[in-house]
């Protein structure tokens, strides 16, 4: 940084700004060839040998000796955990689950059926995915909110079986995590972690059921394992580092902005926190506030590194210019701290979750408001969406035609088939037009193949 | 085959049946390391050098000399093509577009806004993806229906810019293809094909705009290029070989079933056509009908190879057993030719498109009925869906909280943040609870970190 502050201020410098935008967008890559080889070996071994490998790897990686009959947590363990959490946590968790459920109930996808007469019926049927695997990471910190934000949309969609995988240490033994399982009604929890847990979900073992889709965050082993099994099962997005962009005019409170940038940066060293503002004065005040507030945080070192490498205060000439920049970045989280946030909102095209006004900081959405906090990162908000009920349903098209309709429309269908050189397609129509009589006659001139025009 | 027929009949042999099911499900892989290396080099070159490389590769692969200013097809070329197609084709095309549009208009996703009082507003906004690239393959045959089935859901979703890529030979020079562009209002068409066209869409060049999502079928170069650029842009599914399963009881017409299995098999040697039936008598009649009808097809060799390697008539004891098998296969197309197809339908969980009764052969859906014929293959119908309007929209969550609500709920949010060790998150709430006054005080006991319980 030019001035040696905690965060760089970039004024009107398109080249530097574009570089920073590109950095944000390009962080999400998963190019780790060495780990990838290791992960593939683990996944293949679980696929081929099942439980036996799970026992071995859990001993090796987690330092826990366990037999297949103990993979699954008994209900009594979850019940006992309630004794170890305080009433306020339980209350907060319950309100969170209630709010998230209520919000996502609005996402129920509407099936439809069109009856056209002529014995024709066209229908779109919506049904839940049957079995979903949810990965819950262990590690230095635990994230009950992440369990809620992943599980609730699946539950609202009507998924009948949610199979949870979580490492035996620093997660499956944590009372807050266990109570969260209890409150969400997640009864099928296996104390397995890492790439081996993902493999078990994708292929099934003697003990672990095979699922149709795997969701949930995890470390690089988990992410690479999910990518490797994609196609065998569906997966959710592979989340990149977290991001916030705050768009502010000179009406905004620098103390709030600084607190929000710091909150974002504490996630990890790769987190991005950017303030885009029309006011150089505000930018400088935010910088000063950051310098002041950072001292109060125990995670100072992580925050400082994150701000240094991925933080910025970008000063633009107009709000329009700022919004253009927002649309280029397509941030995971966007805070609009301007005099009229809804006016800005109309021009924002790309952002996962958008927070309006001074009293809507990101943690409101992280924990309590309603929409899932599982959001598109790395610029993918240009084309993808927050986790929702839609991610847990599948649709089928249902088509019913009648003999009369085939006889009426057969010529048109055969004409299109013939242009594509698909003679058998035309014949499948023709045998019906004739009502099941002998189709030995050659296809007629209209519906027949015309290779020259194809 | 035991009896030397065109298609194998498998009776009650679970092991052979399971093997066949596994074969169907495992065909969709994209493991072609040599081509992959070549594709990556092409994509990287286009990314780095743009138009210049497109000119060079179009000369090399398509044998066509073209300058960047001529990449795009002028409107006059499309207009002129109308002279070269017959009225019946145009009529069939128009009715197809109309039906597909009408069906997909039912899929419009509903945004919503919840006002809770307390100054809280929660909103889900739905907006179209801005720019979509559509790949239209050239080659031995042309497929106007595929252009319709890919483009219409995007148009109905409100995508403002659809950028079409298609090879200069055997596609961009075909009047049926050009008229299909004309009828769909696709005005931005570039005569570029292969991996280089996909790269141009993903990264943009001097002439070709960068898009947000790439859809459409293609050869292995196109498929691998799409997979390689996934993440830079979104892609649709990578389609595997086509499949049909016909579930039939003894009421079904063997002539119809045979015609439908043959129609599916003519796509290519990798296509799958399976009849599951409760009637050995019917199975044998279908076999005989196939032997009779195949002689009428010009694509006999492709059909015979496809039936030999990927075809089967599977005889089951009950319809329930048949439906279980259907759910295991999760076929792209399912025909229910039973006395009461709607009764079977209720138990079918996994299938892309389902065709009911004797007069609803797959080509009805391929060309005219309404739902897009772009369907999940290779068993992915367990968790994925036909192409639809939903594939061309993105959602944003919008959260607005008030000072009063923060003051009421702040404690709960801070409690959840503290369990997760995210002190900065708790502070971002706390500065608001205090209304922008100094946040120098340490976070209170409730909202503070409690590392031991985390």
GROMACS .gro file of C-alpha atoms in nm, chain B:
model
  454
  455UNK     CA    1  -2.675  -6.302  -2.802
  456UNK     CA    2  -2.777  -6.656  -2.721
  457UNK     CA    3  -3.024  -6.686  -3.005
  458UNK     CA    4  -2.841  -6.479  -3.265
  459UNK     CA    5  -3.127  -6.222  -3.288
  460UNK     CA    6  -3.100  -5.847  -3.329
  461UNK     CA    7  -3.153  -5.783  -2.959
  462UNK     CA    8  -3.094  -5.977  -2.641
  463UNK     CA    9  -3.386  -6.106  -2.435
  464UNK     CA   10  -3.298  -6.126  -2.066
  465UNK     CA   11  -3.532  -6.333  -1.851
  466UNK     CA   12  -3.536  -6.295  -1.473
  467UNK     CA   13  -3.159  -6.281  -1.452
  468UNK     CA   14  -3.080  -6.020  -1.189
  469UNK     CA   15  -2.708  -6.036  -1.246
  470UNK     CA   16  -2.730  -5.979  -1.621
  471UNK     CA   17  -2.993  -5.711  -1.569
  472UNK     CA   18  -2.783  -5.524  -1.313
  473UNK     CA   19  -2.487  -5.540  -1.548
  474UNK     CA   20  -2.697  -5.388  -1.826
  475UNK     CA   21  -2.825  -5.114  -1.594
  476UNK     CA   22  -2.469  -5.030  -1.493
  477UNK     CA   23  -2.367  -5.014  -1.858
  478UNK     CA   24  -2.639  -4.761  -1.935
  479UNK     CA   25  -2.553  -4.544  -1.638
  480UNK     CA   26  -2.178  -4.545  -1.695
  481UNK     CA   27  -2.170  -4.444  -2.061
  482UNK     CA   28  -2.158  -4.072  -2.006
  483UNK     CA   29  -1.793  -4.035  -1.914
  484UNK     CA   30  -1.564  -3.784  -2.081
  485UNK     CA   31  -1.230  -3.952  -2.029
  486UNK     CA   32  -1.032  -3.866  -2.343
  487UNK     CA   33  -0.698  -3.738  -2.212
  488UNK     CA   34  -0.534  -3.690  -2.554
  489UNK     CA   35  -0.818  -3.486  -2.701
  490UNK     CA   36  -0.839  -3.301  -2.371
  491UNK     CA   37  -0.483  -3.175  -2.405
  492UNK     CA   38  -0.551  -3.060  -2.761
  493UNK     CA   39  -0.873  -2.886  -2.655
  494UNK     CA   40  -0.703  -2.702  -2.368
  495UNK     CA   41  -0.434  -2.573  -2.604
  496UNK     CA   42  -0.700  -2.444  -2.846
  497UNK     CA   43  -0.900  -2.277  -2.568
  498UNK     CA   44  -0.591  -2.116  -2.413
  499UNK     CA   45  -0.478  -1.983  -2.752
  500UNK     CA   46  -0.815  -1.821  -2.821
  501UNK     CA   47  -0.820  -1.673  -2.471
  502UNK     CA   48  -0.474  -1.523  -2.517
  503UNK     CA   49  -0.483  -1.415  -2.881
  504UNK     CA   50  -0.847  -1.383  -2.980
  505UNK     CA   51  -0.965  -1.333  -3.338
  506UNK     CA   52  -0.629  -1.407  -3.493
  507UNK     CA   53  -0.644  -1.765  -3.364
  508UNK     CA   54  -1.008  -1.803  -3.468
  509UNK     CA   55  -0.912  -1.712  -3.826
  510UNK     CA   56  -0.624  -1.958  -3.824
  511UNK     CA   57  -0.821  -2.250  -3.675
  512UNK     CA   58  -1.123  -2.196  -3.899
  513UNK     CA   59  -0.889  -2.223  -4.197
  514UNK     CA   60  -0.721  -2.530  -4.049
  515UNK     CA   61  -1.025  -2.726  -3.922
  516UNK     CA   62  -1.306  -2.606  -4.148
  517UNK     CA   63  -1.104  -2.531  -4.460
  518UNK     CA   64  -1.262  -2.185  -4.479
  519UNK     CA   65  -1.074  -1.856  -4.514
  520UNK     CA   66  -1.257  -1.586  -4.329
  521UNK     CA   67  -1.175  -1.250  -4.173
  522UNK     CA   68  -1.312  -1.137  -3.835
  523UNK     CA   69  -1.546  -0.890  -4.007
  524UNK     CA   70  -1.714  -1.186  -4.180
  525UNK     CA   71  -1.750  -1.412  -3.873
  526UNK     CA   72  -2.103  -1.289  -3.832
  527UNK     CA   73  -2.377  -1.392  -4.078
  528UNK     CA   74  -2.550  -1.088  -4.234
  529UNK     CA   75  -2.931  -1.068  -4.209
  530UNK     CA   76  -2.954  -1.095  -4.588
  531UNK     CA   77  -2.812  -1.450  -4.578
  532UNK     CA   78  -3.086  -1.559  -4.340
  533UNK     CA   79  -3.355  -1.386  -4.547
  534UNK     CA   80  -3.229  -1.548  -4.867
  535UNK     CA   81  -3.251  -1.894  -4.710
  536UNK     CA   82  -3.632  -1.872  -4.694
  537UNK     CA   83  -3.635  -1.915  -5.074
  538UNK     CA   84  -3.471  -2.255  -5.038
  539UNK     CA   85  -3.704  -2.431  -4.793
  540UNK     CA   86  -4.052  -2.564  -4.861
  541UNK     CA   87  -4.372  -2.434  -4.706
  542UNK     CA   88  -4.440  -2.755  -4.514
  543UNK     CA   89  -4.106  -2.739  -4.332
  544UNK     CA   90  -4.170  -2.377  -4.242
  545UNK     CA   91  -4.517  -2.460  -4.114
  546UNK     CA   92  -4.389  -2.750  -3.904
  547UNK     CA   93  -4.108  -2.535  -3.765
  548UNK     CA   94  -4.345  -2.253  -3.675
  549UNK     CA   95  -4.589  -2.485  -3.500
  550UNK     CA   96  -4.300  -2.643  -3.312
  551UNK     CA   97  -4.170  -2.304  -3.192
  552UNK     CA   98  -4.521  -2.201  -3.092
  553UNK     CA   99  -4.586  -2.518  -2.891
  554UNK     CA  100  -4.250  -2.514  -2.715
  555UNK     CA  101  -4.295  -2.146  -2.628
  556UNK     CA  102  -4.645  -2.197  -2.492
  557UNK     CA  103  -4.534  -2.487  -2.272
  558UNK     CA  104  -4.232  -2.311  -2.126
  559UNK     CA  105  -4.425  -1.992  -2.052
  560UNK     CA  106  -4.573  -2.191  -1.764
  561UNK     CA  107  -4.232  -2.216  -1.604
  562UNK     CA  108  -4.188  -1.850  -1.518
  563UNK     CA  109  -4.037  -1.833  -1.173
  564UNK     CA  110  -4.220  -1.628  -0.918
  565UNK     CA  111  -4.028  -1.363  -0.724
  566UNK     CA  112  -4.162  -1.280  -0.378
  567UNK     CA  113  -4.130  -1.022  -0.104
  568UNK     CA  114  -4.209  -1.074   0.261
  569UNK     CA  115  -4.278  -0.772   0.482
  570UNK     CA  116  -4.263  -0.869   0.846
  571UNK     CA  117  -4.325  -0.535   1.013
  572UNK     CA  118  -4.044  -0.395   1.230
  573UNK     CA  119  -3.902  -0.243   0.909
  574UNK     CA  120  -3.794  -0.585   0.785
  575UNK     CA  121  -3.824  -0.681   0.421
  576UNK     CA  122  -3.707  -1.008   0.269
  577UNK     CA  123  -3.720  -1.052  -0.102
  578UNK     CA  124  -3.626  -1.302  -0.371
  579UNK     CA  125  -3.563  -1.134  -0.704
  580UNK     CA  126  -3.555  -1.333  -1.026
  581UNK     CA  127  -3.379  -1.200  -1.334
  582UNK     CA  128  -3.268  -1.349  -1.663
  583UNK     CA  129  -2.905  -1.436  -1.725
  584UNK     CA  130  -2.783  -1.156  -1.948
  585UNK     CA  131  -2.587  -1.324  -2.227
  586UNK     CA  132  -2.613  -1.685  -2.340
  587UNK     CA  133  -2.402  -1.861  -2.604
  588UNK     CA  134  -2.573  -2.133  -2.809
  589UNK     CA  135  -2.361  -2.387  -2.993
  590UNK     CA  136  -2.517  -2.544  -3.302
  591UNK     CA  137  -2.312  -2.836  -3.435
  592UNK     CA  138  -2.242  -2.900  -3.801
  593UNK     CA  139  -2.157  -3.240  -3.943
  594UNK     CA  140  -2.327  -3.520  -4.130
  595UNK     CA  141  -2.675  -3.416  -4.024
  596UNK     CA  142  -2.836  -3.091  -3.912
  597UNK     CA  143  -3.085  -3.059  -3.626
  598UNK     CA  144  -3.318  -2.759  -3.643
  599UNK     CA  145  -3.525  -2.911  -3.360
  600UNK     CA  146  -3.225  -2.893  -3.130
  601UNK     CA  147  -3.188  -2.520  -3.200
  602UNK     CA  148  -3.555  -2.467  -3.111
  603UNK     CA  149  -3.538  -2.679  -2.794
  604UNK     CA  150  -3.232  -2.493  -2.664
  605UNK     CA  151  -3.322  -2.138  -2.768
  606UNK     CA  152  -3.691  -2.119  -2.673
  607UNK     CA  153  -3.651  -2.166  -2.294
  608UNK     CA  154  -3.378  -1.897  -2.298
  609UNK     CA  155  -3.600  -1.659  -2.493
  610UNK     CA  156  -3.898  -1.720  -2.264
  611UNK     CA  157  -3.674  -1.653  -1.962
  612UNK     CA  158  -3.596  -1.311  -2.109
  613UNK     CA  159  -3.228  -1.358  -2.198
  614UNK     CA  160  -3.151  -1.036  -2.382
  615UNK     CA  161  -2.865  -1.159  -2.596
  616UNK     CA  162  -2.828  -1.508  -2.745
  617UNK     CA  163  -2.499  -1.547  -2.931
  618UNK     CA  164  -2.498  -1.840  -3.173
  619UNK     CA  165  -2.187  -2.025  -3.288
  620UNK     CA  166  -2.201  -2.274  -3.573
  621UNK     CA  167  -1.942  -2.416  -3.814
  622UNK     CA  168  -1.927  -2.252  -4.160
  623UNK     CA  169  -1.978  -2.580  -4.344
  624UNK     CA  170  -2.276  -2.817  -4.311
  625UNK     CA  171  -2.460  -2.580  -4.081
  626UNK     CA  172  -2.416  -2.206  -4.137
  627UNK     CA  173  -2.461  -2.279  -4.509
  628UNK     CA  174  -2.776  -2.489  -4.463
  629UNK     CA  175  -3.108  -2.320  -4.546
  630UNK     CA  176  -3.307  -2.520  -4.288
  631UNK     CA  177  -3.066  -2.409  -4.017
  632UNK     CA  178  -3.070  -2.048  -4.135
  633UNK     CA  179  -3.449  -2.035  -4.151
  634UNK     CA  180  -3.463  -2.178  -3.797
  635UNK     CA  181  -3.241  -1.889  -3.681
  636UNK     CA  182  -3.474  -1.654  -3.867
  637UNK     CA  183  -3.791  -1.790  -3.708
  638UNK     CA  184  -3.637  -1.781  -3.360
  639UNK     CA  185  -3.518  -1.422  -3.406
  640UNK     CA  186  -3.155  -1.528  -3.353
  641UNK     CA  187  -2.971  -1.244  -3.521
  642UNK     CA  188  -2.623  -1.275  -3.374
  643UNK     CA  189  -2.479  -1.581  -3.548
  644UNK     CA  190  -2.106  -1.641  -3.594
  645UNK     CA  191  -1.973  -1.900  -3.839
  646UNK     CA  192  -1.728  -2.051  -3.595
  647UNK     CA  193  -1.720  -2.411  -3.475
  648UNK     CA  194  -1.539  -2.651  -3.241
  649UNK     CA  195  -1.348  -2.586  -2.921
  650UNK     CA  196  -1.237  -2.249  -3.058
  651UNK     CA  197  -1.598  -2.127  -3.076
  652UNK     CA  198  -1.658  -2.231  -2.713
  653UNK     CA  199  -1.341  -2.049  -2.607
  654UNK     CA  200  -1.451  -1.733  -2.789
  655UNK     CA  201  -1.784  -1.739  -2.602
  656UNK     CA  202  -1.618  -1.801  -2.264
  657UNK     CA  203  -1.349  -1.533  -2.285
  658UNK     CA  204  -1.467  -1.299  -2.560
  659UNK     CA  205  -1.247  -1.177  -2.846
  660UNK     CA  206  -1.222  -0.849  -3.039
  661UNK     CA  207  -1.529  -0.960  -3.239
  662UNK     CA  208  -1.711  -1.217  -3.028
  663UNK     CA  209  -1.881  -1.109  -2.702
  664UNK     CA  210  -1.812  -1.293  -2.376
  665UNK     CA  211  -2.127  -1.466  -2.248
  666UNK     CA  212  -2.239  -1.584  -1.903
  667UNK     CA  213  -2.357  -1.934  -1.997
  668UNK     CA  214  -2.296  -2.172  -2.288
  669UNK     CA  215  -2.556  -2.427  -2.399
  670UNK     CA  216  -2.608  -2.667  -2.686
  671UNK     CA  217  -2.478  -3.004  -2.804
  672UNK     CA  218  -2.155  -3.073  -2.991
  673UNK     CA  219  -1.887  -3.330  -3.065
  674UNK     CA  220  -1.623  -3.442  -2.816
  675UNK     CA  221  -1.410  -3.129  -2.879
  676UNK     CA  222  -1.703  -2.906  -2.798
  677UNK     CA  223  -1.798  -3.113  -2.491
  678UNK     CA  224  -1.445  -3.108  -2.349
  679UNK     CA  225  -1.408  -2.736  -2.422
  680UNK     CA  226  -1.734  -2.668  -2.236
  681UNK     CA  227  -1.612  -2.868  -1.940
  682UNK     CA  228  -1.280  -2.681  -1.944
  683UNK     CA  229  -1.437  -2.333  -1.938
  684UNK     CA  230  -1.698  -2.428  -1.676
  685UNK     CA  231  -1.651  -2.188  -1.386
  686UNK     CA  232  -1.543  -1.905  -1.616
  687UNK     CA  233  -1.897  -1.931  -1.751
  688UNK     CA  234  -2.186  -2.160  -1.667
  689UNK     CA  235  -2.265  -2.452  -1.899
  690UNK     CA  236  -2.568  -2.674  -1.948
  691UNK     CA  237  -2.536  -3.044  -1.886
  692UNK     CA  238  -2.294  -3.234  -2.108
  693UNK     CA  239  -2.530  -3.476  -2.278
  694UNK     CA  240  -2.440  -3.842  -2.306
  695UNK     CA  241  -2.582  -4.082  -2.567
  696UNK     CA  242  -2.960  -4.088  -2.599
  697UNK     CA  243  -3.176  -4.349  -2.421
  698UNK     CA  244  -3.526  -4.490  -2.421
  699UNK     CA  245  -3.687  -4.741  -2.187
  700UNK     CA  246  -4.026  -4.880  -2.290
  701UNK     CA  247  -4.222  -5.035  -2.005
  702UNK     CA  248  -4.490  -5.262  -2.149
  703UNK     CA  249  -4.743  -5.519  -2.034
  704UNK     CA  250  -4.909  -5.771  -2.263
  705UNK     CA  251  -5.160  -5.513  -2.387
  706UNK     CA  252  -4.891  -5.328  -2.584
  707UNK     CA  253  -4.847  -5.337  -2.961
  708UNK     CA  254  -4.512  -5.501  -3.046
  709UNK     CA  255  -4.502  -5.314  -3.377
  710UNK     CA  256  -4.506  -4.978  -3.198
  711UNK     CA  257  -4.245  -5.086  -2.946
  712UNK     CA  258  -4.013  -5.216  -3.218
  713UNK     CA  259  -4.049  -4.893  -3.417
  714UNK     CA  260  -3.964  -4.688  -3.107
  715UNK     CA  261  -3.658  -4.897  -3.015
  716UNK     CA  262  -3.535  -4.866  -3.375
  717UNK     CA  263  -3.597  -4.489  -3.377
  718UNK     CA  264  -3.387  -4.451  -3.062
  719UNK     CA  265  -3.109  -4.674  -3.196
  720UNK     CA  266  -3.068  -4.479  -3.519
  721UNK     CA  267  -2.924  -4.179  -3.328
  722UNK     CA  268  -2.581  -4.343  -3.302
  723UNK     CA  269  -2.402  -4.663  -3.203
  724UNK     CA  270  -2.399  -4.557  -2.838
  725UNK     CA  271  -2.777  -4.504  -2.810
  726UNK     CA  272  -2.965  -4.725  -2.562
  727UNK     CA  273  -3.303  -4.884  -2.635
  728UNK     CA  274  -3.451  -5.114  -2.370
  729UNK     CA  275  -3.792  -5.273  -2.347
  730UNK     CA  276  -3.894  -5.391  -1.999
  731UNK     CA  277  -4.198  -5.612  -2.011
  732UNK     CA  278  -4.401  -5.851  -1.797
  733UNK     CA  279  -4.476  -6.061  -2.105
  734UNK     CA  280  -4.223  -6.299  -2.256
  735UNK     CA  281  -4.465  -6.346  -2.545
  736UNK     CA  282  -4.458  -5.971  -2.616
  737UNK     CA  283  -4.079  -5.965  -2.580
  738UNK     CA  284  -4.047  -6.230  -2.850
  739UNK     CA  285  -4.289  -6.047  -3.077
  740UNK     CA  286  -4.094  -5.724  -3.034
  741UNK     CA  287  -3.778  -5.911  -3.126
  742UNK     CA  288  -3.944  -6.047  -3.441
  743UNK     CA  289  -4.080  -5.701  -3.530
  744UNK     CA  290  -3.733  -5.550  -3.493
  745UNK     CA  291  -3.592  -5.811  -3.728
  746UNK     CA  292  -3.865  -5.725  -3.979
  747UNK     CA  293  -3.865  -5.345  -3.951
  748UNK     CA  294  -3.490  -5.292  -3.940
  749UNK     CA  295  -3.465  -5.397  -4.304
  750UNK     CA  296  -3.658  -5.087  -4.406
  751UNK     CA  297  -3.407  -4.846  -4.255
  752UNK     CA  298  -3.117  -4.696  -4.445
  753UNK     CA  299  -2.921  -4.662  -4.118
  754UNK     CA  300  -2.941  -5.038  -4.060
  755UNK     CA  301  -2.577  -5.077  -3.962
  756UNK     CA  302  -2.582  -4.810  -3.693
  757UNK     CA  303  -2.912  -4.943  -3.559
  758UNK     CA  304  -2.791  -5.304  -3.549
  759UNK     CA  305  -2.472  -5.213  -3.366
  760UNK     CA  306  -2.658  -4.996  -3.116
  761UNK     CA  307  -2.916  -5.270  -3.046
  762UNK     CA  308  -2.649  -5.536  -3.014
  763UNK     CA  309  -2.439  -5.343  -2.762
  764UNK     CA  310  -2.691  -5.129  -2.578
  765UNK     CA  311  -3.032  -5.280  -2.656
  766UNK     CA  312  -3.221  -5.534  -2.449
  767UNK     CA  313  -3.561  -5.680  -2.386
  768UNK     CA  314  -3.586  -5.747  -2.015
  769UNK     CA  315  -3.863  -5.975  -1.892
  770UNK     CA  316  -3.976  -5.904  -1.536
  771UNK     CA  317  -4.226  -6.082  -1.311
  772UNK     CA  318  -4.441  -5.781  -1.222
  773UNK     CA  319  -4.488  -5.420  -1.332
  774UNK     CA  320  -4.367  -5.314  -0.987
  775UNK     CA  321  -4.039  -5.492  -1.052
  776UNK     CA  322  -4.025  -5.317  -1.391
  777UNK     CA  323  -4.080  -4.975  -1.235
  778UNK     CA  324  -3.806  -5.041  -0.980
  779UNK     CA  325  -3.573  -5.111  -1.270
  780UNK     CA  326  -3.685  -4.792  -1.444
  781UNK     CA  327  -3.604  -4.592  -1.130
  782UNK     CA  328  -3.259  -4.752  -1.117
  783UNK     CA  329  -3.187  -4.667  -1.481
  784UNK     CA  330  -3.343  -4.318  -1.453
  785UNK     CA  331  -3.379  -4.303  -1.832
  786UNK     CA  332  -3.376  -3.991  -2.049
  787UNK     CA  333  -3.700  -4.106  -2.221
  788UNK     CA  334  -3.956  -4.345  -2.072
  789UNK     CA  335  -4.256  -4.482  -2.261
  790UNK     CA  336  -4.531  -4.637  -2.053
  791UNK     CA  337  -4.725  -4.874  -2.279
  792UNK     CA  338  -4.942  -5.047  -2.025
  793UNK     CA  339  -5.316  -5.076  -1.976
  794UNK     CA  340  -5.311  -4.803  -1.716
  795UNK     CA  341  -5.005  -4.586  -1.774
  796UNK     CA  342  -5.108  -4.323  -1.518
  797UNK     CA  343  -5.109  -4.588  -1.246
  798UNK     CA  344  -4.746  -4.674  -1.333
  799UNK     CA  345  -4.661  -4.305  -1.356
  800UNK     CA  346  -4.732  -4.254  -0.988
  801UNK     CA  347  -4.451  -4.493  -0.896
  802UNK     CA  348  -4.198  -4.365  -1.145
  803UNK     CA  349  -3.949  -4.147  -0.961
  804UNK     CA  350  -3.665  -4.094  -1.206
  805UNK     CA  351  -3.704  -4.014  -1.577
  806UNK     CA  352  -3.643  -3.706  -1.792
  807UNK     CA  353  -3.951  -3.722  -2.014
  808UNK     CA  354  -4.232  -3.973  -1.975
  809UNK     CA  355  -4.459  -4.069  -2.266
  810UNK     CA  356  -4.799  -4.216  -2.182
  811UNK     CA  357  -4.979  -4.478  -2.385
  812UNK     CA  358  -4.961  -4.626  -2.733
  813UNK     CA  359  -4.988  -4.299  -2.926
  814UNK     CA  360  -4.714  -4.099  -2.754
  815UNK     CA  361  -4.388  -4.211  -2.914
  816UNK     CA  362  -4.070  -4.019  -2.830
  817UNK     CA  363  -4.056  -3.830  -3.165
  818UNK     CA  364  -4.376  -3.646  -3.062
  819UNK     CA  365  -4.171  -3.488  -2.787
  820UNK     CA  366  -3.857  -3.460  -2.998
  821UNK     CA  367  -4.028  -3.226  -3.242
  822UNK     CA  368  -4.365  -3.089  -3.154
  823UNK     CA  369  -4.539  -3.147  -2.822
  824UNK     CA  370  -4.405  -2.871  -2.598
  825UNK     CA  371  -4.141  -2.962  -2.337
  826UNK     CA  372  -3.778  -2.913  -2.441
  827UNK     CA  373  -3.625  -3.234  -2.571
  828UNK     CA  374  -3.296  -3.147  -2.396
  829UNK     CA  375  -3.309  -3.406  -2.118
  830UNK     CA  376  -3.085  -3.559  -1.851
  831UNK     CA  377  -2.897  -3.872  -1.967
  832UNK     CA  378  -2.682  -4.142  -1.808
  833UNK     CA  379  -2.893  -4.185  -1.495
  834UNK     CA  380  -2.873  -3.815  -1.401
  835UNK     CA  381  -3.254  -3.792  -1.405
  836UNK     CA  382  -3.217  -3.899  -1.040
  837UNK     CA  383  -3.123  -3.542  -0.966
  838UNK     CA  384  -3.146  -3.328  -1.278
  839UNK     CA  385  -3.421  -3.204  -1.502
  840UNK     CA  386  -3.519  -3.120  -1.859
  841UNK     CA  387  -3.381  -2.789  -1.992
  842UNK     CA  388  -3.620  -2.513  -1.889
  843UNK     CA  389  -3.673  -2.146  -1.821
  844UNK     CA  390  -3.522  -2.207  -1.475
  845UNK     CA  391  -3.185  -2.273  -1.639
  846UNK     CA  392  -3.177  -1.917  -1.773
  847UNK     CA  393  -3.265  -1.716  -1.466
  848UNK     CA  394  -3.071  -1.631  -1.156
  849UNK     CA  395  -3.200  -1.521  -0.819
  850UNK     CA  396  -3.079  -1.271  -0.562
  851UNK     CA  397  -3.182  -1.254  -0.198
  852UNK     CA  398  -3.256  -0.903  -0.075
  853UNK     CA  399  -3.249  -0.832   0.297
  854UNK     CA  400  -3.351  -0.509   0.469
  855UNK     CA  401  -3.339  -0.478   0.848
  856UNK     CA  402  -3.416  -0.176   1.064
  857UNK     CA  403  -3.245  -0.025   1.366
  858UNK     CA  404  -3.534  -0.138   1.585
  859UNK     CA  405  -3.512  -0.495   1.461
  860UNK     CA  406  -3.134  -0.506   1.512
  861UNK     CA  407  -3.180  -0.385   1.867
  862UNK     CA  408  -3.445  -0.652   1.927
  863UNK     CA  409  -3.260  -0.943   1.767
  864UNK     CA  410  -2.898  -0.839   1.807
  865UNK     CA  411  -2.837  -1.056   2.111
  866UNK     CA  412  -2.950  -1.369   1.929
  867UNK     CA  413  -2.734  -1.297   1.625
  868UNK     CA  414  -2.431  -1.224   1.842
  869UNK     CA  415  -2.487  -1.546   2.036
  870UNK     CA  416  -2.473  -1.751   1.716
  871UNK     CA  417  -2.167  -1.560   1.589
  872UNK     CA  418  -1.986  -1.615   1.917
  873UNK     CA  419  -2.041  -1.991   1.906
  874UNK     CA  420  -1.868  -1.987   1.567
  875UNK     CA  421  -1.577  -1.776   1.696
  876UNK     CA  422  -1.662  -1.488   1.461
  877UNK     CA  423  -1.605  -1.189   1.687
  878UNK     CA  424  -1.606  -0.938   1.399
  879UNK     CA  425  -1.952  -1.058   1.298
  880UNK     CA  426  -2.079  -0.991   1.650
  881UNK     CA  427  -1.919  -0.643   1.644
  882UNK     CA  428  -2.083  -0.554   1.312
  883UNK     CA  429  -2.415  -0.612   1.491
  884UNK     CA  430  -2.307  -0.439   1.810
  885UNK     CA  431  -2.206  -0.110   1.646
  886UNK     CA  432  -2.561  -0.093   1.504
  887UNK     CA  433  -2.729  -0.176   1.834
  888UNK     CA  434  -2.549   0.126   1.972
  889UNK     CA  435  -2.664   0.330   1.675
  890UNK     CA  436  -2.322   0.430   1.546
  891UNK     CA  437  -2.176   0.537   1.878
  892UNK     CA  438  -1.829   0.428   1.980
  893UNK     CA  439  -1.790   0.050   1.980
  894UNK     CA  440  -1.480   0.061   2.196
  895UNK     CA  441  -1.634  -0.132   2.480
  896UNK     CA  442  -1.549  -0.500   2.471
  897UNK     CA  443  -1.825  -0.727   2.343
  898UNK     CA  444  -2.043  -0.824   2.637
  899UNK     CA  445  -2.050  -1.168   2.791
  900UNK     CA  446  -2.349  -1.291   2.595
  901UNK     CA  447  -2.222  -1.191   2.256
  902UNK     CA  448  -1.855  -1.231   2.330
  903UNK     CA  449  -1.635  -1.515   2.223
  904UNK     CA  450  -1.636  -1.824   2.429
  905UNK     CA  451  -1.364  -2.027   2.268
  906UNK     CA  452  -1.419  -2.321   2.498
  907UNK     CA  453  -1.776  -2.375   2.386
  908UNK     CA  454  -1.678  -2.322   2.018
   0.00000   0.00000   0.00000
